[in-house]
JSON list of C-alpha atoms in Angstrom, two decimals:
[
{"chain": "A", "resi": 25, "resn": "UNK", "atom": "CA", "xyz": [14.91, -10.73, 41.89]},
{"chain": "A", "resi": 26, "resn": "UNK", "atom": "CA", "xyz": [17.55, -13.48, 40.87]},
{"chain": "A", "resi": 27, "resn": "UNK", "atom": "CA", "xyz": [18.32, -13.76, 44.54]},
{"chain": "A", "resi": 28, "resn": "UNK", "atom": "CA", "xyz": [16.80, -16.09, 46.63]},
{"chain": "A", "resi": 29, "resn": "UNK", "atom": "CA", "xyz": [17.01, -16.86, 50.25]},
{"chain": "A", "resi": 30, "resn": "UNK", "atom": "CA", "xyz": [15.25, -20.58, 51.47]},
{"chain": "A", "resi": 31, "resn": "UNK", "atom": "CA", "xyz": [15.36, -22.39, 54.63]},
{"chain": "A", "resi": 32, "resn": "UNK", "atom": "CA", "xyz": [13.32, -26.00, 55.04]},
{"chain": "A", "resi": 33, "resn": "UNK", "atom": "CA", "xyz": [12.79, -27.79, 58.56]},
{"chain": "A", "resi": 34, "resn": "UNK", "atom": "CA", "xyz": [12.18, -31.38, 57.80]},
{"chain": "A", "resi": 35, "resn": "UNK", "atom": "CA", "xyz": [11.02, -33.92, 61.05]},
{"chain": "A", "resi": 36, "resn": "UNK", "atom": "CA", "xyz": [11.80, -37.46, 59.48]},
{"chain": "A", "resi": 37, "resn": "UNK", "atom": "CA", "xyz": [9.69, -40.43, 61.91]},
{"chain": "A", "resi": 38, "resn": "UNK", "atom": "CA", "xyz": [10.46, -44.10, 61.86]},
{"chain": "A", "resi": 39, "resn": "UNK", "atom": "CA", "xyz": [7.26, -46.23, 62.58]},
{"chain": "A", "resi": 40, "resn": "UNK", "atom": "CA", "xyz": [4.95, -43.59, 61.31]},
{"chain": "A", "resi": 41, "resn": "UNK", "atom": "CA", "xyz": [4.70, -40.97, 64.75]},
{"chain": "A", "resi": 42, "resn": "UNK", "atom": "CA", "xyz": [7.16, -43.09, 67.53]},
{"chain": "A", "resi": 43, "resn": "UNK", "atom": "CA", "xyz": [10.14, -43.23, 66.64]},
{"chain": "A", "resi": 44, "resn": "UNK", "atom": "CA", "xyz": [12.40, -39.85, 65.46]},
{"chain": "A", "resi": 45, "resn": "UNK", "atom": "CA", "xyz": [15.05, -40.24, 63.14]},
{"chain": "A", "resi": 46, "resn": "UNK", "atom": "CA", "xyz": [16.14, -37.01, 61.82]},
{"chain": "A", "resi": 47, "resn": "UNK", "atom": "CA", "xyz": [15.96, -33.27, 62.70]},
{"chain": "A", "resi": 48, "resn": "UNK", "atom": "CA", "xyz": [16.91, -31.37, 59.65]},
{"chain": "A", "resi": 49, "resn": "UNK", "atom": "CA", "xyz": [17.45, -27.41, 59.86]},
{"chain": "A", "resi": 50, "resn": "UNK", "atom": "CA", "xyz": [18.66, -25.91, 56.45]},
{"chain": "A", "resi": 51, "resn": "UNK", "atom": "CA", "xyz": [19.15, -22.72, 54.55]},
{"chain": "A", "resi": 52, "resn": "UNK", "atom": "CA", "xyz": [20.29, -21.03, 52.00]},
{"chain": "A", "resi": 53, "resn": "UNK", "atom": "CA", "xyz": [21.11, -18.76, 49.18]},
{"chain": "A", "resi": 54, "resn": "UNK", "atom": "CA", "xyz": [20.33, -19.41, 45.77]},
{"chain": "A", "resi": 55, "resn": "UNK", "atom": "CA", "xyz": [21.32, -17.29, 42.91]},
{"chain": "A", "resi": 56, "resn": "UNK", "atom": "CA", "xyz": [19.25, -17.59, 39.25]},
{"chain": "A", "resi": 57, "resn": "UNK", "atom": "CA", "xyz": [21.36, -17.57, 37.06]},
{"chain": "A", "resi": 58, "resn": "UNK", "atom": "CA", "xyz": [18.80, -18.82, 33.82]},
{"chain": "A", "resi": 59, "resn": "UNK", "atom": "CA", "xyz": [15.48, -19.27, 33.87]},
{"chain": "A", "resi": 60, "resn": "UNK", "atom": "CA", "xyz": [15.66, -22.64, 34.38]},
{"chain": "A", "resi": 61, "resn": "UNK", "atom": "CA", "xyz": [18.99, -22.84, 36.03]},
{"chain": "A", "resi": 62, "resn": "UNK", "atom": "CA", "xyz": [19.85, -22.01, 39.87]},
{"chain": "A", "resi": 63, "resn": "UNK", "atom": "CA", "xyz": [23.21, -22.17, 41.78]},
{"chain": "A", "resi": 64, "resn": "UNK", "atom": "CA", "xyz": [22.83, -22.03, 45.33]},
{"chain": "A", "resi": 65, "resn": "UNK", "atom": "CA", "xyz": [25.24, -22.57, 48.47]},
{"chain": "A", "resi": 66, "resn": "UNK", "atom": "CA", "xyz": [23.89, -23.37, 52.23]},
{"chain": "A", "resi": 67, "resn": "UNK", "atom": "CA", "xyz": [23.91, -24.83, 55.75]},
{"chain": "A", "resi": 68, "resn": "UNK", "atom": "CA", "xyz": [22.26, -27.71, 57.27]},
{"chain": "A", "resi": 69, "resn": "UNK", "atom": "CA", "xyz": [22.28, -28.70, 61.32]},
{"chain": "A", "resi": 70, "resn": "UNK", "atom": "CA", "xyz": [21.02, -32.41, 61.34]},
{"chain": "A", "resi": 71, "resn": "UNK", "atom": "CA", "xyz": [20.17, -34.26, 64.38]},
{"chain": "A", "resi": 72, "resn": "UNK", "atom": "CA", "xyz": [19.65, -37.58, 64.20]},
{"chain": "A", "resi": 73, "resn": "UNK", "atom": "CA", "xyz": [18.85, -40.66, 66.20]},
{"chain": "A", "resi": 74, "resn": "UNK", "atom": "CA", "xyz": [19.68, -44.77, 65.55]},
{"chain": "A", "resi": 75, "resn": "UNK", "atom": "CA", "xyz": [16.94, -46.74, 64.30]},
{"chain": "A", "resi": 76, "resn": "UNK", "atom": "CA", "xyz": [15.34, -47.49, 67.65]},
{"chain": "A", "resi": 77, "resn": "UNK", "atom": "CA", "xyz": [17.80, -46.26, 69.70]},
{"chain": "A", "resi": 78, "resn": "UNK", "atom": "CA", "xyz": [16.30, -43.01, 71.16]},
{"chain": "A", "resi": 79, "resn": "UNK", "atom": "CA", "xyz": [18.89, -42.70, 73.53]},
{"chain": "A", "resi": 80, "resn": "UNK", "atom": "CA", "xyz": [22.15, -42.19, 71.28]},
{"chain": "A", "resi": 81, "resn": "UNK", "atom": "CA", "xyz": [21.75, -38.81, 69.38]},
{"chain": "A", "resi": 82, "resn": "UNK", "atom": "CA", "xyz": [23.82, -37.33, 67.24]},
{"chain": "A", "resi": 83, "resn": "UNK", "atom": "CA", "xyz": [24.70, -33.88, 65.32]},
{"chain": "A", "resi": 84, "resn": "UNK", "atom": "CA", "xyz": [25.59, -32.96, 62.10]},
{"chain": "A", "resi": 85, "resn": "UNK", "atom": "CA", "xyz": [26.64, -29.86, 60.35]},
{"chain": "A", "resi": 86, "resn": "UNK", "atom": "CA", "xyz": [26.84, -29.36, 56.69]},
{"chain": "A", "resi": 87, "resn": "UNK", "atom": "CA", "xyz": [27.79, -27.21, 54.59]},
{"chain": "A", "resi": 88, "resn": "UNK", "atom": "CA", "xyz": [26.84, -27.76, 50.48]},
{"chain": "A", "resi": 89, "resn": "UNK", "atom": "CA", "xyz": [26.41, -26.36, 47.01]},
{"chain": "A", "resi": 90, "resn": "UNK", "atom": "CA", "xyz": [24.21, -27.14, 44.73]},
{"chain": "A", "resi": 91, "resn": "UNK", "atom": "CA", "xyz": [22.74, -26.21, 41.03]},
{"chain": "A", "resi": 92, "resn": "UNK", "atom": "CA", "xyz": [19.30, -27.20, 39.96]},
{"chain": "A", "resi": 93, "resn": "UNK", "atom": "CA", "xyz": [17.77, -27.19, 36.80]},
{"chain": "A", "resi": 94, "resn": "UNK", "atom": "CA", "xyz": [13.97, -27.18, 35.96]},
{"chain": "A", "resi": 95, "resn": "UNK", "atom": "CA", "xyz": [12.01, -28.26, 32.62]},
{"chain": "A", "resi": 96, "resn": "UNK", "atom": "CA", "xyz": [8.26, -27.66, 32.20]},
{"chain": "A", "resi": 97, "resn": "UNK", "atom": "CA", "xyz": [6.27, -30.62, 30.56]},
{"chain": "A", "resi": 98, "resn": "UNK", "atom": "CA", "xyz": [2.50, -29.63, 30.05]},
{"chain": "A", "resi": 99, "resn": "UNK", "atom": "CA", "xyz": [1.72, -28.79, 33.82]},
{"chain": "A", "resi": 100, "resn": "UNK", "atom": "CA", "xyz": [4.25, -30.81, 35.62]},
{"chain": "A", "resi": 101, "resn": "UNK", "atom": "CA", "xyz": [8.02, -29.41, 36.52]},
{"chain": "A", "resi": 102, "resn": "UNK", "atom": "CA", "xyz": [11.03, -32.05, 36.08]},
{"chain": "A", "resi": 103, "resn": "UNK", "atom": "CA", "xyz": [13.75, -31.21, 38.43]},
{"chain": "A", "resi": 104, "resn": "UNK", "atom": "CA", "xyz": [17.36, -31.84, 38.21]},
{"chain": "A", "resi": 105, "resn": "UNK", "atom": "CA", "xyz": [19.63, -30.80, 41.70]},
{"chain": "A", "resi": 106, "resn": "UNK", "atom": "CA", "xyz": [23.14, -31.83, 42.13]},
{"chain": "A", "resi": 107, "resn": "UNK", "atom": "CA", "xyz": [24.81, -31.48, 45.52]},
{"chain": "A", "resi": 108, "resn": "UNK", "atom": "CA", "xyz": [28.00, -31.68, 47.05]},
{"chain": "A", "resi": 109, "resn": "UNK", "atom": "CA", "xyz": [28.16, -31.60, 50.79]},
{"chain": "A", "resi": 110, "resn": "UNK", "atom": "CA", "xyz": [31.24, -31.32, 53.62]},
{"chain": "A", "resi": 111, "resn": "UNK", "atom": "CA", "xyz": [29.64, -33.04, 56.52]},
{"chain": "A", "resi": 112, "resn": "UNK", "atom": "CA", "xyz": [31.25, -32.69, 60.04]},
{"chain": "A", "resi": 113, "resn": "UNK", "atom": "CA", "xyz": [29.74, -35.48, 62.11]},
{"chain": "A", "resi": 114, "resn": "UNK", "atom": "CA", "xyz": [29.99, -35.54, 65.45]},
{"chain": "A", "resi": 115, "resn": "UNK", "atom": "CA", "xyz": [32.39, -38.01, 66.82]},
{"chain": "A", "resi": 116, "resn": "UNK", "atom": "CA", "xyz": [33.62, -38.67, 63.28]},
{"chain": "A", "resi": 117, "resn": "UNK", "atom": "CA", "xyz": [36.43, -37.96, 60.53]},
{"chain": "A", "resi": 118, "resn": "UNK", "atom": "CA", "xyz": [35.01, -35.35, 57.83]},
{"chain": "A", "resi": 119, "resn": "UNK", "atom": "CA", "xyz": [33.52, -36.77, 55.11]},
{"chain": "A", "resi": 120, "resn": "UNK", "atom": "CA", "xyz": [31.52, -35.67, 51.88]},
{"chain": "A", "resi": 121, "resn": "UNK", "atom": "CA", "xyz": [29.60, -37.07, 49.43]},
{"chain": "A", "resi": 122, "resn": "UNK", "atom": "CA", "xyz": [27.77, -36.12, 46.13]},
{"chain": "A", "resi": 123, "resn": "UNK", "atom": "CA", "xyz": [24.08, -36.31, 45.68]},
{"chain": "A", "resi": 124, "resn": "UNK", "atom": "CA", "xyz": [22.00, -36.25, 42.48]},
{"chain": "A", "resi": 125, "resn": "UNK", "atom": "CA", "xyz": [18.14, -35.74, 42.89]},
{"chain": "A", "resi": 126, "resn": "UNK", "atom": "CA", "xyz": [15.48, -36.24, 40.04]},
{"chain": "A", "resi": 127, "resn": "UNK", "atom": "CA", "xyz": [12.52, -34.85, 41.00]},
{"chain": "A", "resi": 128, "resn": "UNK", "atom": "CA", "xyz": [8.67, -34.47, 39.70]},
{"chain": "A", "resi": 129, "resn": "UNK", "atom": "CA", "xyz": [5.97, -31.88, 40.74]},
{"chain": "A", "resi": 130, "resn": "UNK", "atom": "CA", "xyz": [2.01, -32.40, 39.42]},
{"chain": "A", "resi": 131, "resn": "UNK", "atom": "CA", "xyz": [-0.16, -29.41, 40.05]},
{"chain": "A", "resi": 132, "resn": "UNK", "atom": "CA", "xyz": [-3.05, -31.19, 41.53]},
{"chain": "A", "resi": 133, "resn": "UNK", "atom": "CA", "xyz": [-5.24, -28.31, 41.81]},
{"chain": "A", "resi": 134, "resn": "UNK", "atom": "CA", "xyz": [-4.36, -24.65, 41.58]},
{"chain": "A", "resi": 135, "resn": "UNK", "atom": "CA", "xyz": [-6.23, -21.45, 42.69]},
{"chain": "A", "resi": 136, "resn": "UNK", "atom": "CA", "xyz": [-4.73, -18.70, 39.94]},
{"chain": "A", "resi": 137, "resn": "UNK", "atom": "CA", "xyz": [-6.79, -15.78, 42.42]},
{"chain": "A", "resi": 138, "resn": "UNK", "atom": "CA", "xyz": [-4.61, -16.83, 45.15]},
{"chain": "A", "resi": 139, "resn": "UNK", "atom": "CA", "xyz": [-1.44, -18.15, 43.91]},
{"chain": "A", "resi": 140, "resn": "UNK", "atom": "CA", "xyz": [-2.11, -21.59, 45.72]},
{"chain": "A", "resi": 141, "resn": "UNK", "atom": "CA", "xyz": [-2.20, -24.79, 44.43]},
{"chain": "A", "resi": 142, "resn": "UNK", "atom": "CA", "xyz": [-2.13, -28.51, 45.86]},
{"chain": "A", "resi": 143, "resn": "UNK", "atom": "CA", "xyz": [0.28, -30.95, 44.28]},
{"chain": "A", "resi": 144, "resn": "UNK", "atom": "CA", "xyz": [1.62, -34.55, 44.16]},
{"chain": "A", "resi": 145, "resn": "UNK", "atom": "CA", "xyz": [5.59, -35.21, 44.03]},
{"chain": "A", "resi": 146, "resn": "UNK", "atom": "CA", "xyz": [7.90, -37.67, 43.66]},
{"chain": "A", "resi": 147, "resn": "UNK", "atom": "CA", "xyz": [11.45, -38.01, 43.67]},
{"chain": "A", "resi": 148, "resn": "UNK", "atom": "CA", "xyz": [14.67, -40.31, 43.45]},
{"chain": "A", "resi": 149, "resn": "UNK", "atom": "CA", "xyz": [17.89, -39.02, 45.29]},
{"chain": "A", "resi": 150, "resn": "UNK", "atom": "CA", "xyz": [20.95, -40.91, 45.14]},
{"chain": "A", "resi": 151, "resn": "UNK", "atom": "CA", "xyz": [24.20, -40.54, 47.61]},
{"chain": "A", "resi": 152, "resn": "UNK", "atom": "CA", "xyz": [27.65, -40.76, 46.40]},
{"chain": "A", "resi": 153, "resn": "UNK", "atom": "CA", "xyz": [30.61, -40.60, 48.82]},
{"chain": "A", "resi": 154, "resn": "UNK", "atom": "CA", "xyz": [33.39, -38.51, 48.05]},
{"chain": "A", "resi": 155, "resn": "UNK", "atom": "CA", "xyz": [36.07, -37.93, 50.93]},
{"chain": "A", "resi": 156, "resn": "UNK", "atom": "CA", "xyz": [38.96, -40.72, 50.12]},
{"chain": "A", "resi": 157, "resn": "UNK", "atom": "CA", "xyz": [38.58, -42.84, 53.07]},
{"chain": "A", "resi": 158, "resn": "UNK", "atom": "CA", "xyz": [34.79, -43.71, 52.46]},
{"chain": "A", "resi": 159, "resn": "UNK", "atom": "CA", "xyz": [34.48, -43.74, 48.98]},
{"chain": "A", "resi": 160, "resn": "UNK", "atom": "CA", "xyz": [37.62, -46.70, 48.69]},
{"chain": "A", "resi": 161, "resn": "UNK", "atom": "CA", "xyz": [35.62, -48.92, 51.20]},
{"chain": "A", "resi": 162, "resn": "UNK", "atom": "CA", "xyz": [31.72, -47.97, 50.66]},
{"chain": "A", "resi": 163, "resn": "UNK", "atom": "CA", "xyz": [31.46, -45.53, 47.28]},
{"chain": "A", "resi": 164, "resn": "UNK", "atom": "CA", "xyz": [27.83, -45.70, 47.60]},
{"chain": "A", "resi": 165, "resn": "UNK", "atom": "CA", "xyz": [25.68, -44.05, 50.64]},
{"chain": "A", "resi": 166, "resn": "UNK", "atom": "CA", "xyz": [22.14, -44.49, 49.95]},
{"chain": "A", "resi": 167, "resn": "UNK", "atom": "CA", "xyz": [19.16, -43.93, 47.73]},
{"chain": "A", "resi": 168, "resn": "UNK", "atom": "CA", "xyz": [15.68, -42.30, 48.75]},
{"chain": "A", "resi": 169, "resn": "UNK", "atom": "CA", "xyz": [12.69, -42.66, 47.18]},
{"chain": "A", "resi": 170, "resn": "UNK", "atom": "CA", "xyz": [10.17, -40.71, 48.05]},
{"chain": "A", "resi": 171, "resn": "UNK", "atom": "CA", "xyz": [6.18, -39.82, 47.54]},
{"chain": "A", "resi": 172, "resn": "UNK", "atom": "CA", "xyz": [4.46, -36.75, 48.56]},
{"chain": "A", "resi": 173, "resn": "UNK", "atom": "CA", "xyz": [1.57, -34.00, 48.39]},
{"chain": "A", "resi": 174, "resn": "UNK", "atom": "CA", "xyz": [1.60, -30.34, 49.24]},
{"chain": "A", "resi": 175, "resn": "UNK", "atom": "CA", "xyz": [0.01, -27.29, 49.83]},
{"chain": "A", "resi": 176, "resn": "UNK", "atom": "CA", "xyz": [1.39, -24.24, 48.29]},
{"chain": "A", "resi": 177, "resn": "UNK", "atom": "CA", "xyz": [0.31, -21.20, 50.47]},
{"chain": "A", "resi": 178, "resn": "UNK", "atom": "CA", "xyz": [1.56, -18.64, 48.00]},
{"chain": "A", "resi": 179, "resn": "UNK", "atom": "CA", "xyz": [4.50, -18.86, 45.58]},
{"chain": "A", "resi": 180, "resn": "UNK", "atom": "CA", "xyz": [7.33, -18.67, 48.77]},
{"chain": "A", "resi": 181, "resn": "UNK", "atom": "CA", "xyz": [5.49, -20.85, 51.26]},
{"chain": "A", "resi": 182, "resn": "UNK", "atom": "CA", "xyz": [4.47, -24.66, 50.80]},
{"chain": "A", "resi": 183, "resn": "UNK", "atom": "CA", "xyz": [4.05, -27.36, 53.58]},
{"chain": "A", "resi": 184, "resn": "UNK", "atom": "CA", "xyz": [4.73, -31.10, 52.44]},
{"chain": "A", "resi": 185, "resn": "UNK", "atom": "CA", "xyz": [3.68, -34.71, 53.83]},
{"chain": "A", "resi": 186, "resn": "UNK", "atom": "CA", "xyz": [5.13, -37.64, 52.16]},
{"chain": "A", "resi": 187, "resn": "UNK", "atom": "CA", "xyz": [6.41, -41.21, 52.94]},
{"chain": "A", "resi": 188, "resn": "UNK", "atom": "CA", "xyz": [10.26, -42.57, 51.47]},
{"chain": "A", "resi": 189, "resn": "UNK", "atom": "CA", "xyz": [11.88, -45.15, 51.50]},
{"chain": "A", "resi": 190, "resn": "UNK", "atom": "CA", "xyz": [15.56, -45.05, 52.31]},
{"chain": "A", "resi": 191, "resn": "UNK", "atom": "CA", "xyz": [17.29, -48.07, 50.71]},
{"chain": "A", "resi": 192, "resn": "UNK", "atom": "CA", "xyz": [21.26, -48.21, 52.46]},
{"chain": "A", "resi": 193, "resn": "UNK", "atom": "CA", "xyz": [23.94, -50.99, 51.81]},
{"chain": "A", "resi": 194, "resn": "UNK", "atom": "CA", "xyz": [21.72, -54.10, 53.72]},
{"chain": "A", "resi": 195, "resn": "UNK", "atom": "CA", "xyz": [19.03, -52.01, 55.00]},
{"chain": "A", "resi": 196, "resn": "UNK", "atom": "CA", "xyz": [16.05, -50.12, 53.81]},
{"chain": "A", "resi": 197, "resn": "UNK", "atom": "CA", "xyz": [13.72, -48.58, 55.77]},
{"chain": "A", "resi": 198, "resn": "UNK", "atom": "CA", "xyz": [10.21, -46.22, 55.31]},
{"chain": "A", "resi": 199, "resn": "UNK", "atom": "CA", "xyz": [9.61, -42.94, 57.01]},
{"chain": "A", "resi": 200, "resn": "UNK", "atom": "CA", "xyz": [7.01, -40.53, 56.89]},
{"chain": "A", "resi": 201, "resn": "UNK", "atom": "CA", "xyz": [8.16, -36.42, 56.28]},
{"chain": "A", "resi": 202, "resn": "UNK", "atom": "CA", "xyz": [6.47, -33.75, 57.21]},
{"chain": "A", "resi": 203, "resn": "UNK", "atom": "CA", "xyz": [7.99, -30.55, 55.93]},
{"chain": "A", "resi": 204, "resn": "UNK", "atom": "CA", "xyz": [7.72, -26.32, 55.63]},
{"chain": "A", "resi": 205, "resn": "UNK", "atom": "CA", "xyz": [9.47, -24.84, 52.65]},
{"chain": "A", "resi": 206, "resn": "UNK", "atom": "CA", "xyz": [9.51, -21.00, 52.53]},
{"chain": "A", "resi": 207, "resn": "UNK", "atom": "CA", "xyz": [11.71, -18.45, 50.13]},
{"chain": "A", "resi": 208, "resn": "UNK", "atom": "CA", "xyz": [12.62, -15.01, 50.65]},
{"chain": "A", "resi": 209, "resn": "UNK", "atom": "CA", "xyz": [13.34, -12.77, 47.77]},
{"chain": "A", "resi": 210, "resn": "UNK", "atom": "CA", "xyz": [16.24, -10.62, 48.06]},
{"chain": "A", "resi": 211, "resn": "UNK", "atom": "CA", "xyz": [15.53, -7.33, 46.30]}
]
């Protein structure tokens, strides 16, 4: 099927286990248009939490679009995703921003029987913002660099561990990701 249907829950911790910074709850549709070329549209619910400040949460909804492009070299997958995003913070004006992602899977080892495999990735994201009044006084959000492994169950369902670092205007600061990833195929 060209049709896709994804959803990822992502718990991001400050200070390895102690410290929550981000609840991340997103889906969505993805169309295959090539091969090697996807467009996709989706929903995210975001809660997140200061940098040790427990006690001040707040929620996020976003909606986004995105198209992603893979290339095969040898064994590894290079991934391009662009994203645009509406964000509706609460407590806040709208905003939006633009996010490119470069991306690198390494099949570690695979299991051809099952359909499994364990792999190593890495990626670079950076976050462009968009709406007028944030882009005039701060154009650039943030970058994330990140390092990971995973375990691919079968080709729709992978779980993911990984530390990144996410570099802002005068702060950076390293979290570790734990992650599910599953598709559903729309026949």
């Amino acid at each position: 099927s060209k049709w896709n249907l994804n959803y990822d829950v992502q718990i991001r911790n400050n200070n390895f286990v102690s410290d929550l910074n981000q609840m991340l709850i997103r889906g969505s549709i993805q169309y295959a248009w090539f091969n090697n070329l996807t467009l996709g549209s989706g929903y995210a619910f975001v809660h997140s939490e200061q940098f040790e400040k427990p006690d001040n949460p707040f929620g996020e909804n976003r909606i986004f679009q995105d198209v992603v492009t893979n290339q095969q070299i040898a064994t590894a997958t290079i991934k391009h995703r662009f994203r645009f995003e509406q964000r509706f913070i609460e407590n806040q004006n709208f905003k939006s921003r633009f996010r490119y992602q470069l991306g690198l899977d390494i099949p570690l080892y695979k299991n051809y029987a099952k359909e499994q495999n364990v792999y190593a990735t890495v990626y670079n994201e950076i976050f462009m913002n968009t709406d007028q009044a944030t882009r005039k006084t701060k154009p650039f959000d943030r970058n994330r660099l990140y390092f990971g492994a995973g375990f691919k169950v079968n080709p729709n369902l992978a779980f993911q561990l990984g530390y990144m670092n996410q570099m802002l205007q005068n702060v950076s600061y390293q979290q570790m990701m734990i992650s599910l990833h599953h598709n559903l195929k729309i026949y």
